């Protein structure tokens, strides 16, 4: 590879959202920037986000909007309709903002695709069915008997390296090898959308169906199958977690194109096994907690019968009821969870007072407040959360992790009922203390950053929200955060950024 090629291969062209907005507005307006409508500016930002900030795409769509005299909102709606892609890709005009490139986007993509070998083209089509964030290369290589996958057999792997390199050199696929061991291939979502459209227009959508079925076969080989009796097992959980995004991508693709694509038995088995895997993880957590509670309950009965039961024994049972309530709460079985938590509180009230053991009551009230939100008992939820936060802080002090968890939940309750200013105040304070005590990279600190980003988003302060989301994503995988995908979706999707019209649902995990 020449020096110029090496340099070019490392250049990642992606306009910042504000810059992409300016490119669009300057092309379709002739008056001063200050006179442009704020509403148009926001829509232009969404268009730039929709195409991932690629300069040539931003320029292409700006030219289309100017020439067709469609509004920016109409253009955004077109971008979100798959059937409209070809109309925009094929747009060409002497006054197009892409005239300097010498061709409309369909030709730009087409030139790159024409240079590909049949194997590279086939690989690209398969990638369109799978997760654009990354497809493990190890999943593609295998002892395939299908003729169109022969180039992916292990003995021809060296040849596949050439296929991979040609896709990377053409800037159609990015090779991700951050660990130095596991390699994955990712592609831009705009290119993915462009490739799907011509496949859907093939005779009887044969090409679309073929690639969908082949992708399902590839994923099926890597995703661990369930036993015939669906016996629970945790031996393959790590493998299942690694390949689950591919199944979700196939499921999303099928939902979008089910009028053109028929589900196969292989695809159905993938969905079934993924569903069982998710259920098993939940049951695997439930079973030990339930078993421990029954043992604790039985032990108390024996001690009571012999007259040896102490206050501590009864409080242990109360904590067992609380643990069961938390488990049911995480599984969104709120009525059952409420029953367990209230039983816990009743036992505690028989043996201790809030003044004697504030932490014991604070824990139960904190969990009960979370349930009240999901029962739409907003006033009681906020009051209970505040009560819990006060009790826990009284027991442990302002900087204890239990106290910060209590204030986090209190802030989330305020956010859920729409009191954004009060929620922001609580979460900013919690975040500041978590930064100081746990550092920037702790997953607990990241959770506070994420929720504060939500608050800024709901308040219409999109720039502040984006900064918070990007800070959350920085090092999030290493920290083990559970809301990485949600944060990426919020950054990537203009629809998700319009959170002001949606009720906030609260955190999936209380941190």
XYZ file of C-alpha atoms in Angstrom:
511
model
C 0.000 0.000 0.000
C 1.355 3.439 -0.923
C 1.849 6.221 1.604
C -1.101 8.140 0.174
C -3.311 5.064 0.402
C -2.257 4.473 3.990
C -3.004 8.065 4.905
C -6.361 8.063 3.139
C -7.354 4.777 4.755
C -7.010 6.395 8.168
C -9.122 9.462 7.396
C -12.580 9.182 8.946
C -14.791 11.750 7.282
C -17.788 12.576 9.397
C -19.253 16.025 9.819
C -20.219 17.181 13.264
C -23.964 17.614 13.623
C -23.775 21.421 13.588
C -21.521 21.429 10.511
C -23.822 19.047 8.657
C -26.742 21.305 9.521
C -24.912 24.326 8.095
C -24.086 22.515 4.833
C -27.772 21.772 4.298
C -29.064 25.217 5.261
C -26.466 27.159 3.267
C -27.377 25.227 0.140
C -31.140 25.714 0.299
C -31.238 29.233 1.799
C -29.725 32.451 0.516
C -30.505 34.737 3.456
C -28.303 35.192 6.458
C -27.877 32.336 8.917
C -29.532 34.298 11.717
C -32.737 34.571 9.688
C -33.198 30.858 9.224
C -35.940 29.239 11.185
C -34.896 27.506 14.378
C -37.255 24.656 13.469
C -35.470 24.144 10.135
C -32.140 24.103 11.918
C -33.300 21.306 14.204
C -34.652 19.258 11.277
C -31.390 19.804 9.369
C -29.473 18.436 12.349
C -31.696 15.356 12.325
C -31.036 14.826 8.616
C -27.301 15.058 9.247
C -27.616 12.517 12.065
C -29.740 10.227 9.884
C -26.930 9.864 7.336
C -24.207 9.571 9.949
C -22.562 12.885 9.069
C -21.027 11.587 5.827
C -20.215 14.769 3.849
C -21.125 13.341 0.449
C -24.481 12.115 1.747
C -25.261 15.399 3.485
C -24.388 17.208 0.273
C -26.443 14.819 -1.861
C -29.586 15.303 0.205
C -29.141 19.076 0.372
C -29.027 19.165 -3.432
C -32.110 16.984 -3.684
C -34.059 19.221 -1.276
C -33.062 22.365 -3.163
C -33.920 20.994 -6.611
C -37.183 19.269 -5.630
C -38.365 22.178 -3.440
C -39.455 19.723 -0.758
C -39.332 20.895 2.837
C -36.669 19.631 5.192
C -39.304 17.733 7.166
C -40.487 16.053 3.964
C -36.881 15.104 3.230
C -36.466 13.642 6.722
C -39.629 11.589 6.251
C -38.295 10.331 2.905
C -35.071 9.257 4.577
C -37.037 7.189 7.059
C -38.983 5.394 4.300
C -36.923 2.582 2.700
C -38.910 2.776 -0.537
C -37.745 6.369 -1.037
C -34.010 5.694 -0.879
C -33.559 5.060 -4.592
C -35.284 8.334 -5.459
C -32.683 10.267 -3.491
C -29.690 8.082 -4.375
C -30.368 8.533 -8.113
C -30.932 12.281 -7.981
C -28.672 14.122 -10.428
C -28.692 17.727 -11.617
C -26.286 20.430 -12.796
C -27.211 22.490 -9.743
C -26.830 19.577 -7.355
C -24.529 20.185 -4.437
C -22.849 16.898 -5.378
C -22.043 18.066 -8.891
C -18.433 18.517 -7.867
C -18.292 14.775 -7.271
C -19.329 14.175 -10.865
C -22.128 11.729 -10.066
C -25.172 11.199 -7.840
C -24.845 8.920 -4.830
C -26.153 5.867 -6.687
C -23.199 6.184 -9.093
C -20.741 6.863 -6.283
C -21.840 3.717 -4.476
C -22.094 1.886 -7.776
C -18.504 2.611 -8.795
C -17.207 1.210 -5.527
C -19.440 -1.857 -5.796
C -18.495 -2.560 -9.418
C -14.869 -3.021 -8.418
C -15.722 -5.800 -5.978
C -15.213 -9.481 -6.639
C -18.271 -11.783 -6.486
C -17.098 -12.984 -3.067
C -16.773 -9.436 -1.745
C -20.235 -8.552 -3.082
C -21.712 -11.629 -1.433
C -20.034 -10.748 1.868
C -21.434 -7.229 1.682
C -24.960 -8.527 1.048
C -24.697 -10.846 4.046
C -23.526 -8.004 6.269
C -26.650 -6.001 5.393
C -28.726 -8.655 7.174
C -26.623 -8.616 10.324
C -25.689 -6.076 12.969
C -24.133 -2.943 11.411
C -22.265 -2.362 14.677
C -20.127 -5.418 14.083
C -20.235 -8.977 12.737
C -17.623 -11.327 14.244
C -15.408 -12.626 11.466
C -15.205 -15.984 13.247
C -18.940 -16.376 12.669
C -18.499 -16.146 8.898
C -15.713 -18.729 8.585
C -16.888 -22.350 8.725
C -17.152 -25.753 7.032
C -19.969 -24.603 4.804
C -21.563 -27.000 2.310
C -23.505 -24.225 0.566
C -21.820 -23.400 -2.791
C -22.151 -19.630 -2.373
C -20.312 -19.838 0.965
C -17.427 -21.995 -0.248
C -15.064 -19.013 -0.151
C -15.664 -18.810 3.613
C -14.349 -22.303 4.320
C -11.301 -22.450 6.662
C -8.915 -23.688 3.979
C -9.700 -20.571 1.929
C -9.393 -18.134 4.788
C -6.294 -16.494 3.345
C -8.357 -15.633 0.268
C -11.039 -14.150 2.509
C -8.436 -11.783 3.928
C -8.211 -10.316 0.429
C -12.006 -9.981 0.300
C -11.976 -8.217 3.631
C -9.186 -5.884 2.567
C -10.945 -4.929 -0.674
C -14.075 -3.961 1.265
C -12.012 -1.921 3.696
C -9.961 -0.195 0.982
C -13.200 0.779 -0.789
C -14.444 2.255 2.504
C -17.513 0.022 2.349
C -16.659 -1.912 5.506
C -14.640 -1.067 8.592
C -12.424 -3.707 10.188
C -12.608 -3.576 13.969
C -9.773 -5.293 15.782
C -9.443 -3.405 19.049
C -8.495 -6.465 21.071
C -5.926 -7.679 18.570
C -7.564 -11.105 18.664
C -11.247 -10.882 17.762
C -12.015 -9.191 14.453
C -15.423 -7.877 13.437
C -16.735 -6.143 10.331
C -19.081 -3.164 10.440
C -20.724 -1.034 7.770
C -22.385 2.361 7.617
C -26.157 2.258 8.024
C -26.678 4.465 4.971
C -24.818 1.995 2.765
C -26.805 -0.817 4.334
C -30.066 0.873 3.374
C -28.809 1.499 -0.153
C -27.857 -2.165 -0.669
C -31.164 -3.575 0.558
C -33.324 -1.661 -1.917
C -32.016 -3.270 -5.149
C -32.180 -6.711 -3.537
C -35.840 -6.143 -2.739
C -36.515 -5.271 -6.384
C -35.108 -8.547 -7.727
C -37.605 -10.881 -9.376
C -39.878 -12.101 -6.631
C -37.373 -10.645 -4.137
C -35.347 -13.840 -4.638
C -32.029 -12.185 -3.791
C -33.430 -10.636 -0.632
C -34.829 -13.987 0.480
C -31.635 -15.866 -0.354
C -29.416 -13.544 1.628
C -31.802 -13.470 4.569
C -31.897 -17.277 4.691
C -28.116 -17.565 4.306
C -27.502 -15.041 7.084
C -29.830 -17.021 9.351
C -27.878 -20.212 8.581
C -24.600 -18.477 9.463
C -25.924 -17.168 12.776
C -27.535 -20.518 13.567
C -24.152 -22.257 13.452
C -22.704 -19.911 16.094
C -25.660 -19.343 18.416
C -25.887 -22.245 20.905
C -29.050 -24.333 20.341
C -31.278 -25.292 23.236
C -31.719 -28.928 24.201
C -34.830 -30.762 23.034
C -36.225 -30.532 26.547
C -34.987 -26.923 26.918
C -33.089 -27.874 30.064
C -31.669 -24.727 31.717
C -27.897 -24.361 31.450
C -25.516 -21.466 31.888
C -22.570 -23.055 30.080
C -23.116 -21.067 26.880
C -24.300 -17.736 28.253
C -21.196 -15.818 27.174
C -21.438 -17.194 23.631
C -25.152 -16.424 23.449
C -24.538 -12.863 24.596
C -21.895 -12.348 21.898
C -24.145 -13.424 19.027
C -27.513 -12.148 20.276
C -27.139 -8.793 18.384
C -27.098 -10.739 15.103
C -30.433 -12.386 15.912
C -31.936 -9.054 16.910
C -30.744 -7.582 13.611
C -32.353 -10.432 11.647
C -35.541 -9.952 13.629
C -35.548 -6.216 12.906
C -34.874 -6.852 9.219
C -37.736 -9.342 9.018
C -40.112 -6.904 10.730
C -39.265 -4.239 8.138
C -39.436 -6.523 5.088
C -41.899 -9.265 6.054
C -44.012 -8.527 2.980
C -41.010 -9.534 0.828
C -39.301 -12.106 3.057
C -40.668 -15.414 4.307
C -39.423 -16.789 7.646
C -37.530 -20.078 7.530
C -37.392 -22.853 10.118
C -33.814 -21.839 10.843
C -34.857 -18.257 11.570
C -37.750 -19.459 13.741
C -35.414 -21.713 15.723
C -33.069 -18.779 16.321
C -35.886 -16.660 17.734
C -37.085 -19.542 19.902
C -33.624 -20.279 21.292
C -32.889 -16.606 21.915
C -36.185 -16.323 23.789
C -35.417 -19.382 25.913
C -31.931 -18.023 26.608
C -33.374 -14.745 27.882
C -35.910 -16.612 30.024
C -33.291 -18.963 31.443
C -31.127 -16.074 32.586
C -34.077 -14.667 34.466
C -34.931 -18.037 36.022
C -31.312 -18.712 36.914
C -31.365 -15.574 39.034
C -34.802 -16.310 40.497
C -34.176 -19.884 41.591
C -31.328 -19.319 44.105
C -33.105 -16.356 45.714
C -36.332 -18.317 46.129
C -34.431 -21.339 47.470
C -32.501 -19.220 49.973
C -35.717 -17.610 51.174
C -37.450 -20.955 51.739
C -34.450 -22.216 53.729
C -34.461 -19.047 55.831
C -38.202 -19.346 56.413
C -37.901 -22.998 57.433
C -35.044 -22.192 59.816
C -37.130 -19.502 61.543
C -40.029 -21.940 61.977
C -37.707 -24.441 63.668
C -36.212 -21.781 65.944
C -39.645 -20.408 66.831
C -40.961 -23.868 67.754
C -38.001 -24.382 70.071
C -38.308 -20.897 71.545
C -34.887 -19.850 70.296
C -35.879 -17.339 67.600
C -34.305 -13.915 68.102
C -35.020 -10.455 66.745
C -32.187 -10.923 64.257
C -33.779 -14.130 62.938
C -37.067 -12.352 62.245
C -35.285 -9.443 60.586
C -33.411 -11.899 58.374
C -36.763 -13.226 57.172
C -37.925 -9.649 56.572
C -34.844 -9.070 54.434
C -35.643 -12.287 52.571
C -39.086 -10.928 51.690
C -37.390 -7.722 50.527
C -34.978 -9.689 48.303
C -37.878 -11.537 46.686
C -39.632 -8.224 46.119
C -36.574 -6.751 44.387
C -36.294 -9.810 42.144
C -39.950 -9.607 41.121
C -39.603 -5.863 40.624
C -36.730 -6.351 38.180
C -38.910 -8.832 36.286
C -41.680 -6.181 36.213
C -44.046 -8.278 38.341
C -44.980 -5.229 40.372
C -48.097 -6.438 42.176
C -46.317 -9.549 43.445
C -43.276 -7.442 44.358
C -45.435 -5.040 46.366
C -46.875 -7.949 48.360
C -43.378 -9.176 49.342
C -42.113 -5.720 50.234
C -45.129 -4.951 52.398
C -44.667 -8.261 54.239
C -41.069 -7.250 54.866
C -42.132 -3.893 56.301
C -44.780 -5.487 58.548
C -42.197 -7.809 60.130
C -39.748 -4.945 60.636
C -42.393 -2.795 62.306
C -43.057 -5.618 64.783
C -39.458 -5.647 65.979
C -37.811 -2.268 65.339
C -38.597 1.397 64.679
C -37.356 3.744 61.969
C -35.324 5.630 64.571
C -33.582 2.442 65.725
C -32.836 0.960 62.297
C -33.312 3.656 59.635
C -31.355 1.729 56.994
C -33.630 -1.315 57.210
C -36.744 0.750 56.536
C -35.005 2.976 54.008
C -34.154 -0.014 51.814
C -37.765 -1.222 51.750
C -39.207 2.244 51.116
C -36.708 2.838 48.291
C -37.901 -0.292 46.513
C -41.547 0.438 47.240
C -41.186 3.915 45.696
C -39.989 2.352 42.453
C -43.094 0.157 42.347
C -45.405 3.116 43.024
C -44.090 4.842 39.903
C -45.043 1.879 37.740
C -48.472 1.865 39.396
C -48.898 5.554 38.458
C -49.147 6.542 42.124
C -46.884 9.498 41.528
C -47.349 11.566 44.676
C -46.908 8.563 46.941
C -43.898 7.428 44.904
C -42.053 10.729 45.343
C -42.917 10.990 49.037
C -41.812 7.403 49.680
C -38.552 7.871 47.756
C -37.744 11.047 49.696
C -38.504 9.261 52.961
C -36.202 6.397 51.970
C -33.396 8.749 50.967
C -33.598 10.600 54.297
C -33.547 7.379 56.334
C -30.588 5.890 54.461
C -28.541 9.082 54.712
C -29.307 9.272 58.438
C -27.974 5.722 58.828
C -24.849 5.879 56.691
C -23.985 9.517 56.035
C -24.066 11.546 52.782
C -21.241 9.785 50.913
C -22.124 6.125 51.470
C -22.917 4.121 48.340
C -26.280 3.127 49.814
C -27.085 6.819 50.281
C -26.113 7.628 46.703
C -28.261 4.774 45.457
C -31.172 6.154 47.473
C -30.711 9.658 46.058
C -30.393 8.190 42.545
C -33.767 6.453 42.913
C -35.301 9.595 44.431
C -34.102 11.597 41.427
C -35.490 8.990 39.031
C -38.878 9.202 40.731
C -38.884 12.969 40.320
C -37.923 12.546 36.686
C -40.671 9.990 36.095
C -43.361 12.363 37.375
C -42.040 15.193 35.193
C -40.374 17.397 37.821
C -37.292 17.981 35.679
C -35.716 20.775 37.703
C -35.928 18.897 40.993
C -34.694 15.717 39.310
C -31.765 17.573 37.739
C -30.745 19.029 41.092
C -30.746 15.607 42.776
C -28.935 13.844 39.933
C -26.273 16.552 39.561
C -25.520 16.267 43.256
C -25.427 12.455 43.077
C -23.192 12.530 40.009
C -20.750 14.966 41.616
C -20.340 12.699 44.638
C -20.037 9.562 42.516
C -17.360 11.214 40.386
C -15.407 12.132 43.510
C -15.800 8.802 45.278
C -15.820 6.290 42.412
C -14.104 8.096 39.546
C -15.186 8.867 35.994
C -15.045 5.303 34.643
C -17.165 3.484 37.231
C -20.315 1.946 35.735
C -22.263 3.452 38.650
C -20.972 6.919 37.746
C -21.872 6.195 34.110
C -25.475 5.474 35.129
C -25.731 8.914 36.731
C -24.251 10.522 33.606
C -26.773 8.674 31.434
C -29.830 9.763 33.437
C -28.634 13.366 33.589
C -28.338 13.201 29.796
C -31.963 12.063 29.661
C -32.991 15.051 31.762
C -31.199 17.515 29.467
C -32.798 15.780 26.486
C -36.293 16.105 27.945
C -35.564 19.747 28.756
C -34.723 20.439 25.108
C -31.037 21.079 25.824
C -29.841 18.722 23.104
C -26.222 19.855 23.031
C -25.850 19.258 26.770
C -27.634 15.919 26.385
C -25.315 14.829 23.581
C -22.262 15.752 25.642
C -23.524 13.655 28.536
C -24.321 10.676 26.296
C -20.899 10.818 24.659
C -19.246 11.007 28.073
C -21.270 7.993 29.139
C -20.151 6.002 26.083
C -16.475 6.846 26.639
C -15.137 3.690 28.266
C -18.641 2.326 28.868
C -17.871 -1.188 27.619
C -14.858 -1.446 29.908
C -17.002 -0.240 32.814
C -19.632 -2.893 32.109
C -22.540 -0.499 31.584
C -25.900 -1.979 30.698
C -27.319 0.974 28.760
C -24.654 1.330 26.054
C -26.958 0.341 23.203
C -29.721 2.637 24.443
C -27.289 5.547 24.569
C -26.058 4.830 21.029
C -29.650 4.698 19.824
C -30.371 8.056 21.453
C -27.398 9.583 19.667
C -28.121 7.962 16.303
C -31.891 8.232 16.018
C -33.614 11.568 15.541
C -36.876 10.005 16.645
C -35.386 8.960 19.962
C -34.057 12.448 20.531
C -37.661 13.685 20.577
C -38.141 12.345 24.087
C -40.135 15.310 25.269
C -43.382 13.719 24.092
C -42.735 10.396 25.835
C -43.050 9.546 29.533
C -39.741 8.563 31.057
C -39.914 4.901 32.046
C -37.228 4.882 34.698
C -34.007 2.871 34.787
C -34.132 -0.809 33.914
C -31.722 -1.447 36.786
C -31.643 0.623 39.940
C -28.046 1.732 40.505
